[in-house]
mmCIF file with all atom_site columns, N, CA and C in Angstrom:
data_model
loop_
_atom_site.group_PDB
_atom_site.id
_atom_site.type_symbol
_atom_site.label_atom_id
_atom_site.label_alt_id
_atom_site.label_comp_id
_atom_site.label_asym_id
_atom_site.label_entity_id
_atom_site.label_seq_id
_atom_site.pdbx_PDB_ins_code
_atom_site.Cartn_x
_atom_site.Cartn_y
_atom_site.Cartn_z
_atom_site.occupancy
_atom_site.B_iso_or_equiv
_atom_site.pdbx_formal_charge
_atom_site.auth_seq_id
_atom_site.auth_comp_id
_atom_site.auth_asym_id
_atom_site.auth_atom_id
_atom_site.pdbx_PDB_model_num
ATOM 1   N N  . UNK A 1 1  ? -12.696 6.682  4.948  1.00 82.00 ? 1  UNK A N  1
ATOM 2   C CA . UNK A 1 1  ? -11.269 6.523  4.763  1.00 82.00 ? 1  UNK A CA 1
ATOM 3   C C  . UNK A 1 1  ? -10.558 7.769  5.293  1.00 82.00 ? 1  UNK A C  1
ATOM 4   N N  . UNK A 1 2  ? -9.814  7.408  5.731  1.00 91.00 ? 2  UNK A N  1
ATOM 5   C CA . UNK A 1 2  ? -8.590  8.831  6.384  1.00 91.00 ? 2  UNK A CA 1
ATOM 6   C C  . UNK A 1 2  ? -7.292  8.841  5.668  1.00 91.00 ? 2  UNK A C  1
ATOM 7   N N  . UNK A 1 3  ? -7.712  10.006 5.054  1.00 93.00 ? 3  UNK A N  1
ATOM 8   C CA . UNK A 1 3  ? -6.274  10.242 4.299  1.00 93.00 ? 3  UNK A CA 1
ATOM 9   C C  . UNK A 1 3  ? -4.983  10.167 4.318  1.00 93.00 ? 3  UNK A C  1
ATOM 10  N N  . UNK A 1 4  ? -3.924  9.661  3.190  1.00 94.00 ? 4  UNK A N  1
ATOM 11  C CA . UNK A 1 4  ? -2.575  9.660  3.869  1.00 94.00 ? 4  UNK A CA 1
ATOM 12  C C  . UNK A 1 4  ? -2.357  11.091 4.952  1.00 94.00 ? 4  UNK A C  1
ATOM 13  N N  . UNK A 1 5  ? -1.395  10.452 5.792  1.00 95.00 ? 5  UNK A N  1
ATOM 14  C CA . UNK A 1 5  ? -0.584  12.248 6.223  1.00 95.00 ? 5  UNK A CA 1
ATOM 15  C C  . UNK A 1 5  ? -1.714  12.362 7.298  1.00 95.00 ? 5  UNK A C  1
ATOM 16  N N  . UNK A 1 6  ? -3.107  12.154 7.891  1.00 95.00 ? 6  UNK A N  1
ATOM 17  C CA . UNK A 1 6  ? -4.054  12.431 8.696  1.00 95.00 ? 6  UNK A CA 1
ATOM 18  C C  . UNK A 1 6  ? -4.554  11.417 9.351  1.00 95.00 ? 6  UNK A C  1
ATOM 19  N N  . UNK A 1 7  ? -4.844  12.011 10.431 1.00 95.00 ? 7  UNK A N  1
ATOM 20  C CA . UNK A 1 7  ? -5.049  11.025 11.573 1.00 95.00 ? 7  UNK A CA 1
ATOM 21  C C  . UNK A 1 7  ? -6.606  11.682 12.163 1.00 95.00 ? 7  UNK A C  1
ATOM 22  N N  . UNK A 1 8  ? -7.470  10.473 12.743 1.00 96.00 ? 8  UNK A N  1
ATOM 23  C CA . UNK A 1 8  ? -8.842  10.761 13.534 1.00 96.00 ? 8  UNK A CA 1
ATOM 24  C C  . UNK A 1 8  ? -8.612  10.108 14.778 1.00 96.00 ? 8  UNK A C  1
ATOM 25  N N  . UNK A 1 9  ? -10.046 10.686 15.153 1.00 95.00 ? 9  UNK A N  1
ATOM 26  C CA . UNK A 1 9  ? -9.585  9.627  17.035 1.00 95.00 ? 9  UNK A CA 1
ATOM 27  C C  . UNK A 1 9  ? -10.788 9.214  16.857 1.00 95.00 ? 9  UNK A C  1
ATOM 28  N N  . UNK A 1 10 ? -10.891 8.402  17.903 1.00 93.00 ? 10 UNK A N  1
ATOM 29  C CA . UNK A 1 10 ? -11.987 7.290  17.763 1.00 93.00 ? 10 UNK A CA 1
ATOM 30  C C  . UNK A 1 10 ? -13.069 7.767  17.918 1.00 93.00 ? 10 UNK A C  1
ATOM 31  N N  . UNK A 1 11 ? -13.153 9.027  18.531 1.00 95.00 ? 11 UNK A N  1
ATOM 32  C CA . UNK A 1 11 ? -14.682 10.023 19.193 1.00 95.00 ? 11 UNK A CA 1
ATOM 33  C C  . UNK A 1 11 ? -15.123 10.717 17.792 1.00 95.00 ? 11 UNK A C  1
ATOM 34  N N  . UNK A 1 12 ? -13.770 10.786 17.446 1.00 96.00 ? 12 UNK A N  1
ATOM 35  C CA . UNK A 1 12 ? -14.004 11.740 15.394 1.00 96.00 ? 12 UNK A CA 1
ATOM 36  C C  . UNK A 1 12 ? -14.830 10.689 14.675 1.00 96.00 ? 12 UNK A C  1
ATOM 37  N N  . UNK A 1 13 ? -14.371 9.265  14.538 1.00 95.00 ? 13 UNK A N  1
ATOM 38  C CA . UNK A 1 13 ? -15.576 8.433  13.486 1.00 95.00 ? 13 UNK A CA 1
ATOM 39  C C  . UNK A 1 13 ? -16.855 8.133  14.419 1.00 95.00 ? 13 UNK A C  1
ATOM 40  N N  . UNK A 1 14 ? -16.739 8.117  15.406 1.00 96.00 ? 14 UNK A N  1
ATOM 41  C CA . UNK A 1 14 ? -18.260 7.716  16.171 1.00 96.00 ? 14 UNK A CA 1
ATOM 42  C C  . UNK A 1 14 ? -19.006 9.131  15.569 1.00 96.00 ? 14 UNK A C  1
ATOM 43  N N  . UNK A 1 15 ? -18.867 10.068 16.061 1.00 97.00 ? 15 UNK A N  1
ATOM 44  C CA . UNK A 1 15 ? -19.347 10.891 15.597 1.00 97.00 ? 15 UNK A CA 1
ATOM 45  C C  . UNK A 1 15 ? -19.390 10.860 14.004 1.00 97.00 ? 15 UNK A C  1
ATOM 46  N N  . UNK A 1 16 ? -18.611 10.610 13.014 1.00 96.00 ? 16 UNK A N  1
ATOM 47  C CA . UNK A 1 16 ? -18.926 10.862 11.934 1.00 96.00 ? 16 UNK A CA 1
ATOM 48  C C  . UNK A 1 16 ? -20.246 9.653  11.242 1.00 96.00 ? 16 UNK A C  1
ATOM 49  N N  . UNK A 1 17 ? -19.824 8.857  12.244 1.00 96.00 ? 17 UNK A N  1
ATOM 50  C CA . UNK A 1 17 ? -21.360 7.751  11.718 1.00 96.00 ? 17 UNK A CA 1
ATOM 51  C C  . UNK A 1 17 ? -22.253 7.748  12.788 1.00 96.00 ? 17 UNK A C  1
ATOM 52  N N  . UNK A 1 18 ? -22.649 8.802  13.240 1.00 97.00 ? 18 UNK A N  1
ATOM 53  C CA . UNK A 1 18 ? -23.877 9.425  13.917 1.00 97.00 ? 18 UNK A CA 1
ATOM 54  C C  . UNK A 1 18 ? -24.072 9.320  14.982 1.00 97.00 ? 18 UNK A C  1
ATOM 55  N N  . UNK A 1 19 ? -23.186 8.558  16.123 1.00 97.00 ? 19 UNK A N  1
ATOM 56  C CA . UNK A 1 19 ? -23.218 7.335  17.323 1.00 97.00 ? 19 UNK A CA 1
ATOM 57  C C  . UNK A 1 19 ? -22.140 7.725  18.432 1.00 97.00 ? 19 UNK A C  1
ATOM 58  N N  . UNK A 1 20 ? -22.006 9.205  18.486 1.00 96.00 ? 20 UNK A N  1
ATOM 59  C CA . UNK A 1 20 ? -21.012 9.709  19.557 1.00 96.00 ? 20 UNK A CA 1
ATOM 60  C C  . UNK A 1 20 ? -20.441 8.488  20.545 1.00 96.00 ? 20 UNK A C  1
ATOM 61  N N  . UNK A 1 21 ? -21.251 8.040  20.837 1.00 96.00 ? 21 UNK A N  1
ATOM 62  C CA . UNK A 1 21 ? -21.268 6.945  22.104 1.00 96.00 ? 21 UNK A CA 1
ATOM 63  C C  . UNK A 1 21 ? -20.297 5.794  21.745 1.00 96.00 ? 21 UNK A C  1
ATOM 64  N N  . UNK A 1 22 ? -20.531 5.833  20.182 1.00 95.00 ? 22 UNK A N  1
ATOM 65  C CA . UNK A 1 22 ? -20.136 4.192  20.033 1.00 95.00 ? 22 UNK A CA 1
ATOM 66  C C  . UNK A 1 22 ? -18.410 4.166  19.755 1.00 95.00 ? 22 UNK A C  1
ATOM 67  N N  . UNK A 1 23 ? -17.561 4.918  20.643 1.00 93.00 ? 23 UNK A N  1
ATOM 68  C CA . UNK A 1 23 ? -16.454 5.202  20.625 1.00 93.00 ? 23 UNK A CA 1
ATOM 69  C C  . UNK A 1 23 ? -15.395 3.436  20.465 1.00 93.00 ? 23 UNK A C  1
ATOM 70  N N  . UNK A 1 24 ? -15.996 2.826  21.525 1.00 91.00 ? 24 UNK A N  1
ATOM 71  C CA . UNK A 1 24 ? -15.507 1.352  21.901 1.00 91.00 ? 24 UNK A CA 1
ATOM 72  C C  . UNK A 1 24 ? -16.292 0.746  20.573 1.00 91.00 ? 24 UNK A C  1
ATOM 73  N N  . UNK A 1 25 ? -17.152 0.553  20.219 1.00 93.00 ? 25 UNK A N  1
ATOM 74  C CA . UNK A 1 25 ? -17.308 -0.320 19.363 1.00 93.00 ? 25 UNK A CA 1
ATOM 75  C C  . UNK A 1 25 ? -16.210 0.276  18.112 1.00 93.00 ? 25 UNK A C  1
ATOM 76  N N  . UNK A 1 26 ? -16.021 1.577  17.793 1.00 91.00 ? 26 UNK A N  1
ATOM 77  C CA . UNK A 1 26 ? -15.089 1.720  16.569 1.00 91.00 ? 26 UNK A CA 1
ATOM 78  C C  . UNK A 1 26 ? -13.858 1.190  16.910 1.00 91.00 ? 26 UNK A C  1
ATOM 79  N N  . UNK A 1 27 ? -13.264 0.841  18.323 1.00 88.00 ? 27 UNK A N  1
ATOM 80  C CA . UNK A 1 27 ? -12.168 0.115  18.515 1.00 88.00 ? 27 UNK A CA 1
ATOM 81  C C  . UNK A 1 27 ? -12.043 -0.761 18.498 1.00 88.00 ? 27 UNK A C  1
ATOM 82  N N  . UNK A 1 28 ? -13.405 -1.380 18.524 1.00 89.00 ? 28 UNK A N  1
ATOM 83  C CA . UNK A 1 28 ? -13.419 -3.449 18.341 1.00 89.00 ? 28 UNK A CA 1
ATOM 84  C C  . UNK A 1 28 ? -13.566 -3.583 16.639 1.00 89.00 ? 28 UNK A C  1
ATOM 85  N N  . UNK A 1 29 ? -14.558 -2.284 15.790 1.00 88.00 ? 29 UNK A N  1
ATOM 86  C CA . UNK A 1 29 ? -14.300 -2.488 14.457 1.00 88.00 ? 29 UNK A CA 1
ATOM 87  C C  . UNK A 1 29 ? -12.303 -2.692 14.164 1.00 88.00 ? 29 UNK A C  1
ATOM 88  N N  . UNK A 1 30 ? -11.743 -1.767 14.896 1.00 85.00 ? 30 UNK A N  1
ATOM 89  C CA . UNK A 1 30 ? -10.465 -1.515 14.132 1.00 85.00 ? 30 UNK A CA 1
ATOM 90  C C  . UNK A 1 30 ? -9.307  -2.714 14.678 1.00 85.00 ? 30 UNK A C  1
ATOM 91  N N  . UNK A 1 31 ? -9.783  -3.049 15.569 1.00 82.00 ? 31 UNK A N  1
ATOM 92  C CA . UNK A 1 31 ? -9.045  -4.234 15.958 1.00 82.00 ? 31 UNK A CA 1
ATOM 93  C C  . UNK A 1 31 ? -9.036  -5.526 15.026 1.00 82.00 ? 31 UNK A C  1
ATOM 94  N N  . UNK A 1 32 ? -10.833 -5.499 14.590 1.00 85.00 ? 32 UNK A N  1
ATOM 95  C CA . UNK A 1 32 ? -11.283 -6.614 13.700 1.00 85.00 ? 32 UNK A CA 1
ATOM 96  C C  . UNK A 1 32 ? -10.191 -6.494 12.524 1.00 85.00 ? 32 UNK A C  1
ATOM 97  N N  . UNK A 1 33 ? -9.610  -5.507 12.186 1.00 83.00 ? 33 UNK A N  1
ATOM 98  C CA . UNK A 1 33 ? -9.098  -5.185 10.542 1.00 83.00 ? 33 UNK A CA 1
ATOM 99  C C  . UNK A 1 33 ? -8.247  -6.356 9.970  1.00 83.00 ? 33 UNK A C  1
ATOM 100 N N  . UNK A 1 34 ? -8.701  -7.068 9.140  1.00 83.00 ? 34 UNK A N  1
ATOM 101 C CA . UNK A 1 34 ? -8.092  -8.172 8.842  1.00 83.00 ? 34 UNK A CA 1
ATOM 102 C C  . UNK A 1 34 ? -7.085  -7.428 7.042  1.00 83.00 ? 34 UNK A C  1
ATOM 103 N N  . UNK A 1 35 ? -7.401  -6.157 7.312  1.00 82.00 ? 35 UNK A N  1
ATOM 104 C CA . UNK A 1 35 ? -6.456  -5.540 6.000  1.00 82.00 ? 35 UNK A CA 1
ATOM 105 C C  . UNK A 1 35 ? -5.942  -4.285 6.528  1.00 82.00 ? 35 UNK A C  1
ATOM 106 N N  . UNK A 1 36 ? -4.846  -4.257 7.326  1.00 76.00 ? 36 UNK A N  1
ATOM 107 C CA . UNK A 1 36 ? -4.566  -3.176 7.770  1.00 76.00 ? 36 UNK A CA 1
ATOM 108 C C  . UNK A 1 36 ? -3.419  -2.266 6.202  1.00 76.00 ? 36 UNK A C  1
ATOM 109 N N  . UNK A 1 37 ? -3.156  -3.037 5.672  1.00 73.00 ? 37 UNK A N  1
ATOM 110 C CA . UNK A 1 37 ? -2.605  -2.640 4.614  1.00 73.00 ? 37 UNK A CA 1
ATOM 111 C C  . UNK A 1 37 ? -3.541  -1.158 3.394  1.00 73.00 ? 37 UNK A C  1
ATOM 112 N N  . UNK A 1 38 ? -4.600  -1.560 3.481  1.00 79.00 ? 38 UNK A N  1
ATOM 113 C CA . UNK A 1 38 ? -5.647  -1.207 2.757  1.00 79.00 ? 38 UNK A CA 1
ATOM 114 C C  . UNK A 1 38 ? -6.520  -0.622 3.412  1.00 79.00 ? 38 UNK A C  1
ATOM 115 N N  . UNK A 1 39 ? -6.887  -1.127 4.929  1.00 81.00 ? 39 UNK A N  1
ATOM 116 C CA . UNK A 1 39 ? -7.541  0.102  5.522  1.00 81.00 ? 39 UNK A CA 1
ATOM 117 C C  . UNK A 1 39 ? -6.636  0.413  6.856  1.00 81.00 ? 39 UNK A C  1
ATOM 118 N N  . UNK A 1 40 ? -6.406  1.283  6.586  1.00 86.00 ? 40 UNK A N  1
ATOM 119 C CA . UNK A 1 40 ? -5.296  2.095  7.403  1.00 86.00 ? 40 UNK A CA 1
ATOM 120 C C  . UNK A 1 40 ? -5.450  2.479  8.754  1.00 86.00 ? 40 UNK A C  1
ATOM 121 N N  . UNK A 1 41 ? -5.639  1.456  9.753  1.00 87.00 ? 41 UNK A N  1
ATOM 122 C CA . UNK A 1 41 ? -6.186  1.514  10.898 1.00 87.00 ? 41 UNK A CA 1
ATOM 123 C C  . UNK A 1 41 ? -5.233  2.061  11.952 1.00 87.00 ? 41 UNK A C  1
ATOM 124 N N  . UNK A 1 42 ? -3.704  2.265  11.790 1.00 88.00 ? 42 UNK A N  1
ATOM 125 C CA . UNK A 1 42 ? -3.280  3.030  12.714 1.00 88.00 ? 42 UNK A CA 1
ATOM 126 C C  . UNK A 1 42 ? -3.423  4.510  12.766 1.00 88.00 ? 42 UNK A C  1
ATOM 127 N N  . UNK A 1 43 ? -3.980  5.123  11.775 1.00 93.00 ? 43 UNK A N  1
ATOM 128 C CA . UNK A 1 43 ? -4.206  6.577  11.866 1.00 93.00 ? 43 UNK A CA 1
ATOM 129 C C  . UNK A 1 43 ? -5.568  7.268  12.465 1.00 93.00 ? 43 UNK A C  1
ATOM 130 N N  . UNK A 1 44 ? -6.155  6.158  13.170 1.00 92.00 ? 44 UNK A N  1
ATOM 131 C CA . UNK A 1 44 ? -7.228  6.094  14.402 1.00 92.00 ? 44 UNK A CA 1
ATOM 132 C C  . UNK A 1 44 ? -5.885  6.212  15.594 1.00 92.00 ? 44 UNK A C  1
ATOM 133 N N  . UNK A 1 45 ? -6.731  7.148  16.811 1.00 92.00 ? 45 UNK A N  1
ATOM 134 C CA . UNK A 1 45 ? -5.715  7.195  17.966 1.00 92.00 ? 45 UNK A CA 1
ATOM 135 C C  . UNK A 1 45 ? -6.774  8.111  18.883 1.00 92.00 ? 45 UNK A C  1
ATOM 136 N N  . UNK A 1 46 ? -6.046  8.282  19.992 1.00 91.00 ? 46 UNK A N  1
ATOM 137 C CA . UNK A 1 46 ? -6.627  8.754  20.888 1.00 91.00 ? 46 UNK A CA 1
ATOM 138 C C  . UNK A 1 46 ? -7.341  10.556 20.817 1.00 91.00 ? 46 UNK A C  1
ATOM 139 N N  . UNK A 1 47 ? -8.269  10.689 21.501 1.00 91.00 ? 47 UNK A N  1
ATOM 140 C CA . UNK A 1 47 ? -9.179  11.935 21.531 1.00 91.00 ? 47 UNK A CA 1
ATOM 141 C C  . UNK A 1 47 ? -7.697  12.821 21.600 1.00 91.00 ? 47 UNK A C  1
ATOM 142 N N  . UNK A 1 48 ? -6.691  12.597 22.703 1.00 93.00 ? 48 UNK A N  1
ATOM 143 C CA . UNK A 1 48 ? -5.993  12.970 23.280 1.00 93.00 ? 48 UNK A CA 1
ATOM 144 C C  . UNK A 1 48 ? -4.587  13.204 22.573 1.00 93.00 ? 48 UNK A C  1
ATOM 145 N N  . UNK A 1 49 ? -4.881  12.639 21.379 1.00 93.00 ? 49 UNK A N  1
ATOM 146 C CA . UNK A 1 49 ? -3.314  12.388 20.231 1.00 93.00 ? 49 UNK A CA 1
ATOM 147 C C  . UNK A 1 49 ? -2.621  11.242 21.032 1.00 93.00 ? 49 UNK A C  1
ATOM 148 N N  . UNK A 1 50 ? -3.463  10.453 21.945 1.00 91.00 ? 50 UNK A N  1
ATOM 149 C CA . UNK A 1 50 ? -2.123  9.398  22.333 1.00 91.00 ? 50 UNK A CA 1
ATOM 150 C C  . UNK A 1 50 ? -2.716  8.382  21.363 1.00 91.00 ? 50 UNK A C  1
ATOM 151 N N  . UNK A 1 51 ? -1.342  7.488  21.561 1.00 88.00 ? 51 UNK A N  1
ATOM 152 C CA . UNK A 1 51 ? -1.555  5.873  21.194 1.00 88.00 ? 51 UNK A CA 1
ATOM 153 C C  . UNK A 1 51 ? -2.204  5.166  21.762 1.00 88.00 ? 51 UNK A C  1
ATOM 154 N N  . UNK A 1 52 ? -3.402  4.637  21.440 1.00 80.00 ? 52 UNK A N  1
ATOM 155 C CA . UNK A 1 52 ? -4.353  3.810  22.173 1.00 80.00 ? 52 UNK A CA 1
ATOM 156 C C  . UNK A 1 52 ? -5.074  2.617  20.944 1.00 80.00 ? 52 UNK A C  1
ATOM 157 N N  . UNK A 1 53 ? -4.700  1.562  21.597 1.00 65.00 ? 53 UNK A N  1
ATOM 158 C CA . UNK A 1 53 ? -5.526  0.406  21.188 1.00 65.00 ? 53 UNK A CA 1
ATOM 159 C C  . UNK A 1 53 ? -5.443  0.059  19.854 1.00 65.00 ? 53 UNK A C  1
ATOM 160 N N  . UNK A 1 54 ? -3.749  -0.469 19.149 1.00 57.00 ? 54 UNK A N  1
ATOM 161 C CA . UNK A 1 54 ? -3.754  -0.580 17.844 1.00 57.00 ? 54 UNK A CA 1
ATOM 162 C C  . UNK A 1 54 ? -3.047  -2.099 18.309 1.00 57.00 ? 54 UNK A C  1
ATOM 163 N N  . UNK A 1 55 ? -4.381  -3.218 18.077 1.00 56.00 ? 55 UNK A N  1
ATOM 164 C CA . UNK A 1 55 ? -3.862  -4.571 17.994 1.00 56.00 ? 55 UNK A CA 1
ATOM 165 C C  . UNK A 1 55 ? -3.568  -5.140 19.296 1.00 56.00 ? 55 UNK A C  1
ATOM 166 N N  . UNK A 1 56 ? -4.189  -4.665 19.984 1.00 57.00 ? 56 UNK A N  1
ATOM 167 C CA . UNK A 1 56 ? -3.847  -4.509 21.527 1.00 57.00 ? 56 UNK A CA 1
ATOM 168 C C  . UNK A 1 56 ? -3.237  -3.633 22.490 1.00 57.00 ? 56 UNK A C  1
ATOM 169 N N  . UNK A 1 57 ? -2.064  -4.188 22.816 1.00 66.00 ? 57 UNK A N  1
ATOM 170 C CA . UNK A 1 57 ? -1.061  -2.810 23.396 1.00 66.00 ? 57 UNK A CA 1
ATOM 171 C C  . UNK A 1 57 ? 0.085   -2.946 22.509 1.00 66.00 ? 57 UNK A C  1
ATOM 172 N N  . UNK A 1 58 ? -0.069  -3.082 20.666 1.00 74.00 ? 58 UNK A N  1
ATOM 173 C CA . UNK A 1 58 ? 1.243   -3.042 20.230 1.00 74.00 ? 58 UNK A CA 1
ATOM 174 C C  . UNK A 1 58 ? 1.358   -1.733 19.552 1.00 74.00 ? 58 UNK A C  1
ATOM 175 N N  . UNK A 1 59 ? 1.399   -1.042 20.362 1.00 83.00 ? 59 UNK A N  1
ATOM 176 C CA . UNK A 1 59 ? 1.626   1.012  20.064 1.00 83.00 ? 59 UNK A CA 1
ATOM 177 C C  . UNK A 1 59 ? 2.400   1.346  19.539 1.00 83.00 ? 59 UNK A C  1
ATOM 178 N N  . UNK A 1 60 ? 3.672   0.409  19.513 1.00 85.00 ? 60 UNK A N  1
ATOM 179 C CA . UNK A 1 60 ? 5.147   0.297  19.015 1.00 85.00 ? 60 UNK A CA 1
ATOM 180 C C  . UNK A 1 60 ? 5.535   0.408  17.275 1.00 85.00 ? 60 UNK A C  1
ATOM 181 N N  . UNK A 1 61 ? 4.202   -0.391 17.020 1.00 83.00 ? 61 UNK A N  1
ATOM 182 C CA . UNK A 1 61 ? 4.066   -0.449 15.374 1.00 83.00 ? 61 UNK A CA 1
ATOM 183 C C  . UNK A 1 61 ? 3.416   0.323  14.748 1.00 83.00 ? 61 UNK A C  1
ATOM 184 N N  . UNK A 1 62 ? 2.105   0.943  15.904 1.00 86.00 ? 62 UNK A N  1
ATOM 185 C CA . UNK A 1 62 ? 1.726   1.977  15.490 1.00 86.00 ? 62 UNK A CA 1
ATOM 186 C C  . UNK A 1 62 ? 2.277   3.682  15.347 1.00 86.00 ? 62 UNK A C  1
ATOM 187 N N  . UNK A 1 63 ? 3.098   3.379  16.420 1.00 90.00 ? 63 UNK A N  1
ATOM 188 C CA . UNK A 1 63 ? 4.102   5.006  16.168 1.00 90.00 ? 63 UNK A CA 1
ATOM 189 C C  . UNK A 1 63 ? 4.861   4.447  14.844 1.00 90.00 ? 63 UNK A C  1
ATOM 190 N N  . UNK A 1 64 ? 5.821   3.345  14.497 1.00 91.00 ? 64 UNK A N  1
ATOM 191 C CA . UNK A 1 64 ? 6.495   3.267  13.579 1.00 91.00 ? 64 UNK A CA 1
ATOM 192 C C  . UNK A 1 64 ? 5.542   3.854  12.083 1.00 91.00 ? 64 UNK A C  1
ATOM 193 N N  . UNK A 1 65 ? 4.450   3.325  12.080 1.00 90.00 ? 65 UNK A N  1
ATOM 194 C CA . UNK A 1 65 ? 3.206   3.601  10.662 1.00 90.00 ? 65 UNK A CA 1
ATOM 195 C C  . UNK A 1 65 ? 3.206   5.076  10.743 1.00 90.00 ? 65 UNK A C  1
ATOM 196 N N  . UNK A 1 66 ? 2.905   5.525  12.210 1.00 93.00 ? 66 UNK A N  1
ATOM 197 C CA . UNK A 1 66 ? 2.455   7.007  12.046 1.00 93.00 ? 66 UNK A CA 1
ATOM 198 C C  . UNK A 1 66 ? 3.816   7.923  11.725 1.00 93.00 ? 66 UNK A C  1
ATOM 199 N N  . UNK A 1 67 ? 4.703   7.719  11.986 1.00 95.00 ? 67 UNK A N  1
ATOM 200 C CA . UNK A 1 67 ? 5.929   8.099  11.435 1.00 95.00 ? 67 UNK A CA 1
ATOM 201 C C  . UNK A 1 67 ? 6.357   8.499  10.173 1.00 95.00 ? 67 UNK A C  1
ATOM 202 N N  . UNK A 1 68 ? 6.342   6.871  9.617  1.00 95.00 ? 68 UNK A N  1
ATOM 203 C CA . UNK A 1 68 ? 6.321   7.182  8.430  1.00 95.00 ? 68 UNK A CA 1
ATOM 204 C C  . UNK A 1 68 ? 5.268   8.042  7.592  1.00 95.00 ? 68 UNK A C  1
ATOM 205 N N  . UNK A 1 69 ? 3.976   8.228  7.986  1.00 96.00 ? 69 UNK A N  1
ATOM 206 C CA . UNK A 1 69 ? 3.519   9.109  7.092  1.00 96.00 ? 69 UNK A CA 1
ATOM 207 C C  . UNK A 1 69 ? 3.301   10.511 8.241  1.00 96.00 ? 69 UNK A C  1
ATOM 208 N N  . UNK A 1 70 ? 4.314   10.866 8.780  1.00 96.00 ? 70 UNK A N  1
ATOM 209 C CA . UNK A 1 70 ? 4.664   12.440 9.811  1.00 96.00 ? 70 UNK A CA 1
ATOM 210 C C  . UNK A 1 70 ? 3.636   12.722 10.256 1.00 96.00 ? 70 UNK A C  1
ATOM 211 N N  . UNK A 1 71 ? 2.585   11.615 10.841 1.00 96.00 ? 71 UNK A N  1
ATOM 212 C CA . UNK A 1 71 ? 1.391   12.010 11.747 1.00 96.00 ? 71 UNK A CA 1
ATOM 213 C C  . UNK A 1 71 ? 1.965   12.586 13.347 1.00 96.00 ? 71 UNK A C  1
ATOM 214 N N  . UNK A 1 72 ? 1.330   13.549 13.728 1.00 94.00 ? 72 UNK A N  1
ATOM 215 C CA . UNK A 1 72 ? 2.118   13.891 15.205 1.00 94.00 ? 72 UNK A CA 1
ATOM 216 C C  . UNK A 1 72 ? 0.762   13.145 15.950 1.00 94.00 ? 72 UNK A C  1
ATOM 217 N N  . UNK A 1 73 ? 1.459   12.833 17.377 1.00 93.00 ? 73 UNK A N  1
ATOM 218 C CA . UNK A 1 73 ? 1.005   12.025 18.057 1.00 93.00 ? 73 UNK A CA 1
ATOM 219 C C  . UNK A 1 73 ? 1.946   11.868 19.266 1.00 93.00 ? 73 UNK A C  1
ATOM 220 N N  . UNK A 1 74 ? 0.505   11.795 20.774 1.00 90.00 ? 74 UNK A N  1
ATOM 221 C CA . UNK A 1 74 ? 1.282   12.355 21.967 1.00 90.00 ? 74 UNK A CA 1
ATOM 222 C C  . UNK A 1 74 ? 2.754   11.394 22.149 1.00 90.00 ? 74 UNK A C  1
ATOM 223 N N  . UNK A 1 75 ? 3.831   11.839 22.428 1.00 76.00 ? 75 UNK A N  1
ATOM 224 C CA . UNK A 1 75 ? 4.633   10.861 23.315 1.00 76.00 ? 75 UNK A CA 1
ATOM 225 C C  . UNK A 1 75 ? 6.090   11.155 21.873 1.00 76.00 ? 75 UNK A C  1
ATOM 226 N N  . UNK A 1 76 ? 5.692   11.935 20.933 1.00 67.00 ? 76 UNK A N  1
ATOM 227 C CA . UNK A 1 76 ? 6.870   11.950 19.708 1.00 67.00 ? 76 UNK A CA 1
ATOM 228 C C  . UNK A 1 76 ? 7.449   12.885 19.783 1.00 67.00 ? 76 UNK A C  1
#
């Protein structure tokens, strides 16, 4: 879980579940999220602090989420 207020990138949980590599599969997990309410899948983002790959290309909702809890992130 990633705390309110904090943000990881997708290379941060591959690595944290042992699998550097498996960068793309943590993006097909977070896409899967059928509870984004509860698991807080826009505060995954790019190595780079950009917006990448929340629900497709809807980045739009994801800056609005990261906003509200004052995550910085490229392009703000």
């Amino acid at each position: 879980m990633i705390p309110y207020g904090e943000s990881r990138s997708y290379l941060d949980i591959a690595c944290a579940v042992g699998n550097p590599k498996a960068v793309r599969a943590i993006g097909q997990a977070n896409k899967r999220n059928a509870l984004p309410i509860l698991i807080p899948c826009h505060r995954v983002i790019g190595k780079n602090r950009s917006l990448t790959g929340y629900s497709g290309n809807e980045t739009d909702k994801k800056a609005v989420l990261l906003d509200i809890e004052n995550i910085a992130y490229k392009g703000k």
